Tab-separated table of C-alpha atoms and ligand atoms in Angstrom:
chain	number	residue	atom	x	y	z
A	1	LYS	CA	22.833	14.865	-25.438
A	2	ALA	CA	19.993	16.166	-24.133
A	3	LYS	CA	18.733	19.360	-25.988
A	4	ARG	CA	16.261	22.090	-24.477
A	5	ASP	CA	17.562	25.792	-24.735
A	6	GLY	CA	15.198	28.683	-24.095
A	7	GLY	CA	12.940	29.569	-26.498
A	8	SER	CA	13.192	26.490	-28.672
A	9	GLN	CA	9.422	24.778	-28.786
A	10	VAL	CA	12.062	21.185	-29.864
A	11	VAL	CA	12.855	18.478	-27.708
A	12	PHE	CA	15.520	16.658	-29.569
A	13	TYR	CA	16.154	14.367	-26.480
A	14	ASP	CA	15.881	13.633	-23.218
A	15	GLU	CA	18.808	11.828	-21.509
A	16	SER	CA	17.419	12.387	-17.927
A	17	GLN	CA	14.138	10.822	-19.069
A	18	SER	CA	16.025	8.610	-20.018
A	19	ILE	CA	18.196	7.462	-18.268
A	20	GLU	CA	15.732	7.143	-15.235
A	21	ALA	CA	13.591	4.506	-18.149
A	22	THR	CA	16.394	2.253	-18.188
A	23	GLU	CA	16.995	2.220	-14.506
A	24	ARG	CA	13.317	1.155	-14.132
A	25	PHE	CA	13.427	-1.276	-16.690
A	26	SER	CA	16.601	-2.552	-14.997
A	27	ILE	CA	15.086	-2.254	-11.016
A	28	GLY	CA	11.768	-4.098	-12.578
A	29	ASN	CA	13.872	-6.909	-13.861
A	30	ASN	CA	15.490	-7.541	-10.468
A	31	LEU	CA	12.309	-7.037	-8.754
A	32	PHE	CA	11.336	-11.075	-9.992
A	33	GLN	CA	14.458	-12.252	-8.176
A	34	ALA	CA	13.817	-10.367	-5.358
A	35	MET	CA	10.362	-11.542	-4.929
A	36	LYS	CA	11.317	-15.035	-5.334
A	37	GLU	CA	14.514	-14.878	-2.784
A	38	LEU	CA	12.619	-12.221	0.095
A	39	GLN	CA	14.330	-9.314	-0.178
A	40	PHE	CA	11.735	-7.302	0.906
A	41	GLU	CA	10.897	-6.313	4.454
A	42	LEU	CA	8.326	-3.702	6.120
A	43	HIS	CA	9.485	-0.979	7.961
A	44	TYR	CA	7.135	0.597	10.170
A	45	GLN	CA	6.329	4.530	11.326
A	46	PRO	CA	4.460	5.783	14.469
A	47	GLN	CA	1.649	7.979	13.796
A	48	ILE	CA	1.553	10.378	16.579
A	49	ASP	CA	-1.975	11.623	18.303
A	50	LEU	CA	-1.077	15.243	19.201
A	51	SER	CA	-3.586	15.473	21.630
A	52	THR	CA	-1.883	13.051	23.956
A	53	ASN	CA	1.524	12.233	22.447
A	54	ARG	CA	1.170	8.802	22.156
A	55	ILE	CA	1.956	6.319	19.737
A	56	VAL	CA	-2.160	5.381	18.171
A	57	GLY	CA	-0.540	3.747	14.998
A	58	VAL	CA	2.383	2.620	12.224
A	59	GLU	CA	2.289	2.931	8.420
A	60	ALA	CA	3.778	-0.250	7.324
A	61	LEU	CA	6.651	0.968	4.812
A	62	ALA	CA	8.207	-1.130	1.914
A	63	ARG	CA	11.922	-1.826	1.795
A	64	TRP	CA	14.451	-3.494	-0.704
A	65	THR	CA	17.912	-4.826	-0.251
A	66	HIS	CA	19.016	-6.058	-3.034
A	67	PRO	CA	21.938	-8.262	-2.797
A	68	GLN	CA	24.869	-6.357	-4.263
A	69	LEU	CA	22.822	-3.051	-5.308
A	70	GLY	CA	22.007	-2.027	-1.451
A	71	MET	CA	18.780	-0.471	-0.722
A	72	ILE	CA	16.618	0.531	-3.419
A	73	SER	CA	14.312	3.300	-2.287
A	74	PRO	CA	10.026	2.334	-2.747
A	75	ALA	CA	9.701	5.565	-4.365
A	76	LYS	CA	11.986	4.252	-7.299
A	77	PHE	CA	10.762	0.516	-7.271
A	78	ILE	CA	7.173	0.455	-6.918
A	79	PRO	CA	6.884	2.931	-9.930
A	80	ALA	CA	8.935	-0.041	-11.241
A	81	ALA	CA	6.550	-2.616	-9.922
A	82	GLU	CA	3.366	-0.801	-11.383
A	83	GLU	CA	4.936	-0.523	-14.901
A	84	ASN	CA	5.163	-4.568	-14.901
A	85	GLY	CA	3.033	-5.514	-12.987
A	86	LEU	CA	4.742	-7.222	-9.816
A	87	ILE	CA	2.733	-4.291	-8.443
A	88	GLU	CA	-0.249	-6.954	-7.304
A	89	GLU	CA	1.735	-9.536	-5.766
A	90	ILE	CA	3.877	-7.078	-3.754
A	91	GLY	CA	0.928	-5.305	-2.527
A	92	LYS	CA	0.133	-8.331	-1.384
A	93	TRP	CA	2.561	-9.573	0.671
A	94	SER	CA	2.598	-6.153	1.599
A	95	LEU	CA	-0.511	-6.220	3.491
A	96	ILE	CA	-0.310	-9.982	4.738
A	97	THR	CA	2.850	-8.939	6.333
A	98	ALA	CA	1.248	-5.814	8.152
A	99	CYS	CA	-1.014	-7.683	9.076
A	100	GLN	CA	1.243	-10.889	10.054
A	101	GLN	CA	2.993	-8.767	12.330
A	102	MET	CA	0.081	-7.082	14.145
A	103	ASN	CA	-0.775	-10.882	15.873
A	104	LEU	CA	3.198	-11.198	15.806
A	105	TRP	CA	3.239	-7.610	18.199
A	106	LYS	CA	-0.054	-9.269	20.038
A	107	ALA	CA	1.630	-12.164	21.166
A	108	GLN	CA	4.677	-10.291	22.654
A	109	GLY	CA	1.955	-8.396	24.619
A	110	LEU	CA	2.322	-5.004	22.642
A	111	PRO	CA	-1.899	-3.256	23.002
A	112	SER	CA	-3.639	-3.690	19.144
A	113	ILE	CA	-1.795	-1.350	17.088
A	114	ARG	CA	-4.256	0.295	14.097
A	115	MET	CA	-1.977	-1.108	10.991
A	116	SER	CA	-1.833	1.368	7.303
A	117	VAL	CA	-0.430	-0.486	4.690
A	118	ASN	CA	-0.253	1.414	0.900
A	119	ILE	CA	-2.535	0.403	-1.301
A	120	SER	CA	-1.232	1.559	-5.461
A	121	GLY	CA	-3.666	2.690	-7.845
A	122	LYS	CA	-3.128	-0.617	-9.641
A	123	GLN	CA	-4.652	-2.491	-6.888
A	124	ILE	CA	-7.432	-0.842	-6.978
A	125	THR	CA	-8.753	-0.992	-10.990
A	126	SER	CA	-7.192	-4.922	-11.184
A	127	GLY	CA	-10.523	-5.547	-9.571
A	128	LEU	CA	-8.792	-7.790	-7.021
A	129	LEU	CA	-8.603	-5.672	-3.893
A	130	VAL	CA	-11.266	-6.355	-2.028
A	131	ASP	CA	-11.295	-10.010	-2.535
A	132	SER	CA	-7.877	-10.233	-1.250
A	133	VAL	CA	-8.323	-7.751	1.870
A	134	LYS	CA	-10.885	-10.697	2.518
A	135	LYS	CA	-8.956	-13.251	2.594
A	136	VAL	CA	-5.974	-11.310	4.723
A	137	LEU	CA	-8.882	-10.726	7.201
A	138	ASN	CA	-9.596	-14.114	7.194
A	139	ASP	CA	-6.535	-15.407	7.269
A	140	THR	CA	-4.739	-13.344	9.875
A	141	GLY	CA	-7.994	-12.824	12.257
A	142	ILE	CA	-7.385	-9.425	12.944
A	143	ASN	CA	-9.794	-6.576	13.846
A	144	PRO	CA	-10.708	-4.846	10.403
A	145	ASN	CA	-10.927	-1.474	12.536
A	146	HIS	CA	-7.518	-1.854	13.484
A	147	LEU	CA	-6.441	-1.907	9.759
A	148	ILE	CA	-6.018	1.605	7.392
A	149	LEU	CA	-5.717	1.563	3.681
A	150	GLU	CA	-3.921	4.318	2.233
A	151	ILE	CA	-4.631	5.449	-1.288
A	152	THR	CA	-3.084	7.986	-3.078
A	153	GLU	CA	-4.949	11.010	-4.416
A	154	SER	CA	-3.698	9.952	-7.811
A	155	SER	CA	-4.676	7.065	-7.748
A	156	VAL	CA	-8.321	7.193	-7.105
A	157	MET	CA	-8.917	10.003	-9.357
A	158	GLN	CA	-8.017	7.762	-12.366
A	159	GLN	CA	-10.809	5.709	-12.512
A	160	ALA	CA	-12.829	7.481	-9.806
A	161	GLU	CA	-16.169	5.923	-10.153
A	162	LEU	CA	-14.565	2.345	-9.887
A	163	ALA	CA	-12.495	3.882	-6.370
A	164	VAL	CA	-16.225	5.493	-5.342
A	165	ASP	CA	-17.673	1.986	-5.706
A	166	THR	CA	-14.095	-0.055	-4.044
A	167	LEU	CA	-13.963	2.539	-1.097
A	168	LYS	CA	-17.637	1.416	-0.476
A	169	ALA	CA	-17.141	-2.047	0.169
A	170	LEU	CA	-13.680	-1.878	2.046
A	171	ARG	CA	-15.751	0.426	4.620
A	172	ALA	CA	-18.670	-2.055	4.689
A	173	LEU	CA	-15.723	-4.664	5.754
A	174	GLY	CA	-14.939	-2.348	8.476
A	175	VAL	CA	-11.262	-1.710	7.030
A	176	GLY	CA	-10.359	2.464	7.234
A	177	VAL	CA	-9.384	4.175	4.294
A	178	ALA	CA	-7.037	7.421	4.123
A	179	ILE	CA	-5.871	9.403	1.029
A	180	ASP	CA	-2.765	9.683	0.959
A	181	ASP	CA	-0.813	13.224	-0.577
A	182	PHE	CA	-3.250	15.239	-0.543
A	183	GLY	CA	-2.594	18.235	-2.149
A	184	THR	CA	-0.285	16.863	-4.805
A	185	ASP	CA	-2.201	16.194	-7.609
A	186	TYR	CA	-6.054	17.476	-9.471
A	187	SER	CA	-8.677	16.305	-7.120
A	188	SER	CA	-12.414	16.772	-7.740
A	189	LEU	CA	-14.482	18.104	-4.910
A	190	THR	CA	-16.549	16.081	-5.985
A	191	TYR	CA	-15.501	12.827	-5.703
A	192	LEU	CA	-14.130	13.965	-1.876
A	193	LYS	CA	-17.266	13.818	-1.308
A	194	ARG	CA	-18.418	10.627	-2.223
A	195	PHE	CA	-15.524	8.582	-1.121
A	196	LYS	CA	-15.876	6.712	1.406
A	197	ILE	CA	-13.290	7.775	3.647
A	198	ASP	CA	-11.801	8.308	7.385
A	199	LYS	CA	-8.681	10.769	6.869
A	200	LEU	CA	-6.721	12.843	4.996
A	201	LYS	CA	-2.978	12.891	5.266
A	202	ILE	CA	-1.641	16.338	4.591
A	203	ASP	CA	1.173	15.843	1.978
A	204	ARG	CA	4.552	16.441	3.548
A	205	SER	CA	5.987	19.215	0.619
A	206	PHE	CA	2.906	21.717	2.244
A	207	VAL	CA	4.567	20.262	5.668
A	208	MET	CA	8.388	21.043	4.600
A	209	GLY	CA	7.577	25.054	4.174
A	210	LEU	CA	5.752	25.679	7.496
A	211	PRO	CA	5.660	28.000	9.735
A	212	GLU	CA	7.106	30.396	7.611
A	213	ASP	CA	5.402	30.029	3.804
A	214	LYS	CA	2.605	31.560	4.142
A	215	GLU	CA	1.342	30.152	1.062
A	216	ASP	CA	2.213	26.291	2.756
A	217	ALA	CA	0.200	27.810	5.749
A	218	ALA	CA	-2.632	28.844	4.591
A	219	ILE	CA	-3.231	25.675	2.388
A	220	VAL	CA	-2.651	23.354	5.288
A	221	LYS	CA	-5.153	25.583	7.123
A	222	ALA	CA	-7.913	25.013	4.558
A	223	ILE	CA	-7.170	21.346	4.149
A	224	ILE	CA	-7.787	20.588	7.783
A	225	ALA	CA	-10.933	22.979	8.149
A	226	MET	CA	-12.331	21.512	4.711
A	227	SER	CA	-11.717	17.746	5.905
A	228	HIS	CA	-13.331	18.679	9.551
A	229	SER	CA	-16.252	19.735	7.779
A	230	LEU	CA	-16.259	16.320	5.379
A	231	GLY	CA	-15.850	14.226	8.211
A	232	PHE	CA	-12.957	13.060	8.147
A	233	SER	CA	-9.936	13.543	9.990
A	234	VAL	CA	-6.151	14.424	9.802
A	235	ILE	CA	-2.833	13.250	9.830
A	236	ALA	CA	-0.073	15.664	8.860
A	237	GLU	CA	3.239	14.375	6.999
A	238	GLY	CA	6.900	14.967	7.164
A	239	VAL	CA	6.750	16.851	10.470
A	240	GLU	CA	10.345	17.529	11.847
A	241	THR	CA	10.662	19.840	13.788
A	242	GLU	CA	8.620	21.411	16.921
A	243	THR	CA	7.327	24.023	15.067
A	244	GLN	CA	5.576	22.077	12.449
A	245	LYS	CA	4.528	20.178	14.978
A	246	LEU	CA	3.304	22.966	16.819
A	247	PHE	CA	1.332	24.388	14.245
A	248	MET	CA	-0.689	21.228	13.158
A	249	LEU	CA	-1.984	21.249	16.818
A	250	GLU	CA	-2.437	24.650	17.087
A	251	ASN	CA	-4.668	24.283	13.899
A	252	GLY	CA	-6.493	21.358	14.838
A	253	CYS	CA	-4.601	18.635	12.767
A	254	GLU	CA	-5.343	14.875	14.946
A	255	GLU	CA	-2.531	13.200	13.843
A	256	MET	CA	1.475	13.466	13.139
A	257	GLN	CA	4.617	11.548	11.602
A	258	GLY	CA	7.626	12.593	10.886
A	259	TYR	CA	10.973	11.741	11.371
A	260	LEU	CA	10.710	14.398	14.502
A	261	PHE	CA	9.501	11.595	16.568
A	262	SER	CA	10.633	8.579	14.707
A	263	PRO	CA	11.124	7.319	11.123
A	264	ALA	CA	10.016	4.158	9.985
A	265	VAL	CA	11.893	0.816	11.816
A	266	PRO	CA	12.020	-2.711	11.704
A	267	ALA	CA	9.579	-4.711	13.636
A	268	ASP	CA	11.379	-5.366	16.763
A	269	LYS	CA	12.668	-1.922	16.644
A	270	PHE	CA	9.569	-0.332	16.624
A	271	ALA	CA	8.159	-2.939	19.435
A	272	GLU	CA	11.612	-0.942	21.705
A	273	LEU	CA	10.018	2.055	21.168
A	274	TRP	CA	6.469	1.823	21.608
A	275	SER	CA	7.709	0.093	25.208
A	276	LYS	CA	9.902	2.934	26.341
A	277	HIS	CA	7.496	5.595	24.425
A	278	HIS	CA	4.810	4.321	27.334
A	279	SER	CA	6.220	2.672	29.786
B	1	LIG	P1	4.216	7.813	1.573
B	1	LIG	O1	2.810	6.747	1.581
B	1	LIG	O2	3.487	8.967	0.807
B	1	LIG	O3	4.937	7.202	2.944
B	1	LIG	C1	5.739	8.290	3.399
B	1	LIG	C2	7.377	8.915	2.945
B	1	LIG	O4	7.978	9.550	3.195
B	1	LIG	C3	7.817	7.532	3.607
B	1	LIG	O5	8.828	7.216	2.317
B	1	LIG	C4	8.917	8.325	4.691
B	1	LIG	O6	10.049	7.400	5.089
B	1	LIG	C5	8.806	9.108	4.680
B	1	LIG	N1	9.036	10.011	5.242
B	1	LIG	C6	8.130	9.737	6.102
B	1	LIG	N2	8.798	11.260	7.417
B	1	LIG	C7	9.381	11.539	7.143
B	1	LIG	C8	10.042	12.977	7.126
B	1	LIG	O7	10.387	13.940	8.528
B	1	LIG	N3	11.028	13.408	6.467
B	1	LIG	C9	11.278	12.918	5.118
B	1	LIG	N4	11.962	13.806	4.244
B	1	LIG	N5	10.312	12.538	5.041
B	1	LIG	C10	9.964	11.386	5.324
B	1	LIG	P2	9.417	5.607	2.232
B	1	LIG	O8	9.519	4.819	2.464
B	1	LIG	O9	10.727	6.069	0.922
B	1	LIG	O10	8.317	5.804	0.355
B	1	LIG	C11	7.585	6.487	-0.156
B	1	LIG	C12	6.553	5.846	-0.889
B	1	LIG	O11	6.766	4.573	-1.304
B	1	LIG	C13	5.133	6.013	0.296
B	1	LIG	O12	4.954	7.644	0.501
B	1	LIG	C14	4.407	5.034	-0.761
B	1	LIG	O13	3.802	5.928	-1.511
B	1	LIG	C15	5.655	4.189	-1.534
B	1	LIG	N6	5.221	2.884	-0.535
B	1	LIG	C16	6.446	2.307	0.291
B	1	LIG	N7	6.030	0.937	0.609
B	1	LIG	C17	4.737	0.818	-0.230
B	1	LIG	C18	4.069	-0.528	-0.935
B	1	LIG	O14	3.845	-1.535	0.675
B	1	LIG	N8	2.984	-0.069	-1.304
B	1	LIG	C19	2.458	0.383	-2.342
B	1	LIG	N9	1.740	0.169	-2.748
B	1	LIG	N10	3.647	1.747	-1.888
B	1	LIG	C20	4.582	1.831	-1.025
B	2	LIG	MG1	1.277	6.710	3.447
B	3	LIG	MG1	1.509	9.734	1.536
B	4	LIG	MG1	4.185	11.175	0.124
């Protein structure tokens, strides 16, 4: 049993940690099967321009439905995939599937929609990212300007020098780069200056408490001001209420995504949503 009493320095055994590790292990094992049997799907969450109220993009979010276990959250299986090495394959699958979806929507008569795809830090450190992006651009023929790669703050800081070069190479291809979950990790402002990026995503944890939480309000305002002076645009994650939306609009944040407008939905549902919203 876990024993962590008040003043004691010694932690014998943390049960919750071990359950987590076991769970990750079994999820990791199941992932191989899942990849083979194509149990993954991408869902798409709209991103809204705050000044026009229009959908300007979507973020592709991986969904895994296990035949027995049901829906498993990416917050669980992405870390497991990073641990067992499958993230490389899943990451490639996400990228190609999202880009193919752009072509499918286009064929259905939707205008070109900007697509954001999440990238794991492991895809940067492996050194394979730039080549796989090149290949996907080639294979699908999509406009690189319509693709944004979302990379978390913590993953770019892990190997910052490599990240600087990788982001430069991606930008040279015409692909956009956004820093995801900004503010949740240690970030060097020196690197922020050197990273060639287009967008900062304010983490949901700062948005949740708005507008009442004074500290969160101060932090969000500071992030927006800093981003703009460095030439980045800002998107707020996890906007759930009208007052949060208003706060973002009034403080000059360009875009938002969140349950207030829509959660991530399957591709067909998104096409419907778009048509309804823009007719
Ligand atoms: P993220 O990239 O920061 O994505 C935002 C998460 O917040 C998504 O969770 C989304 O469904 C959720 N969200 C959006 N709006 C709201 C809101 O208003 N309220 C609340 N409570 N939540 C909201 P999801 O889909 O569970 O994804 C979790 C994380 O898993 C993502 O965080 C991303 O880091 C990772 N992930 C998902 N798909 C992929 C992928 O294809 N590749 C990689 N490398 N990571 C992925
Ligand atoms: Mg993201
Ligand atoms: Mg995020
Ligand atoms: Mg987040």
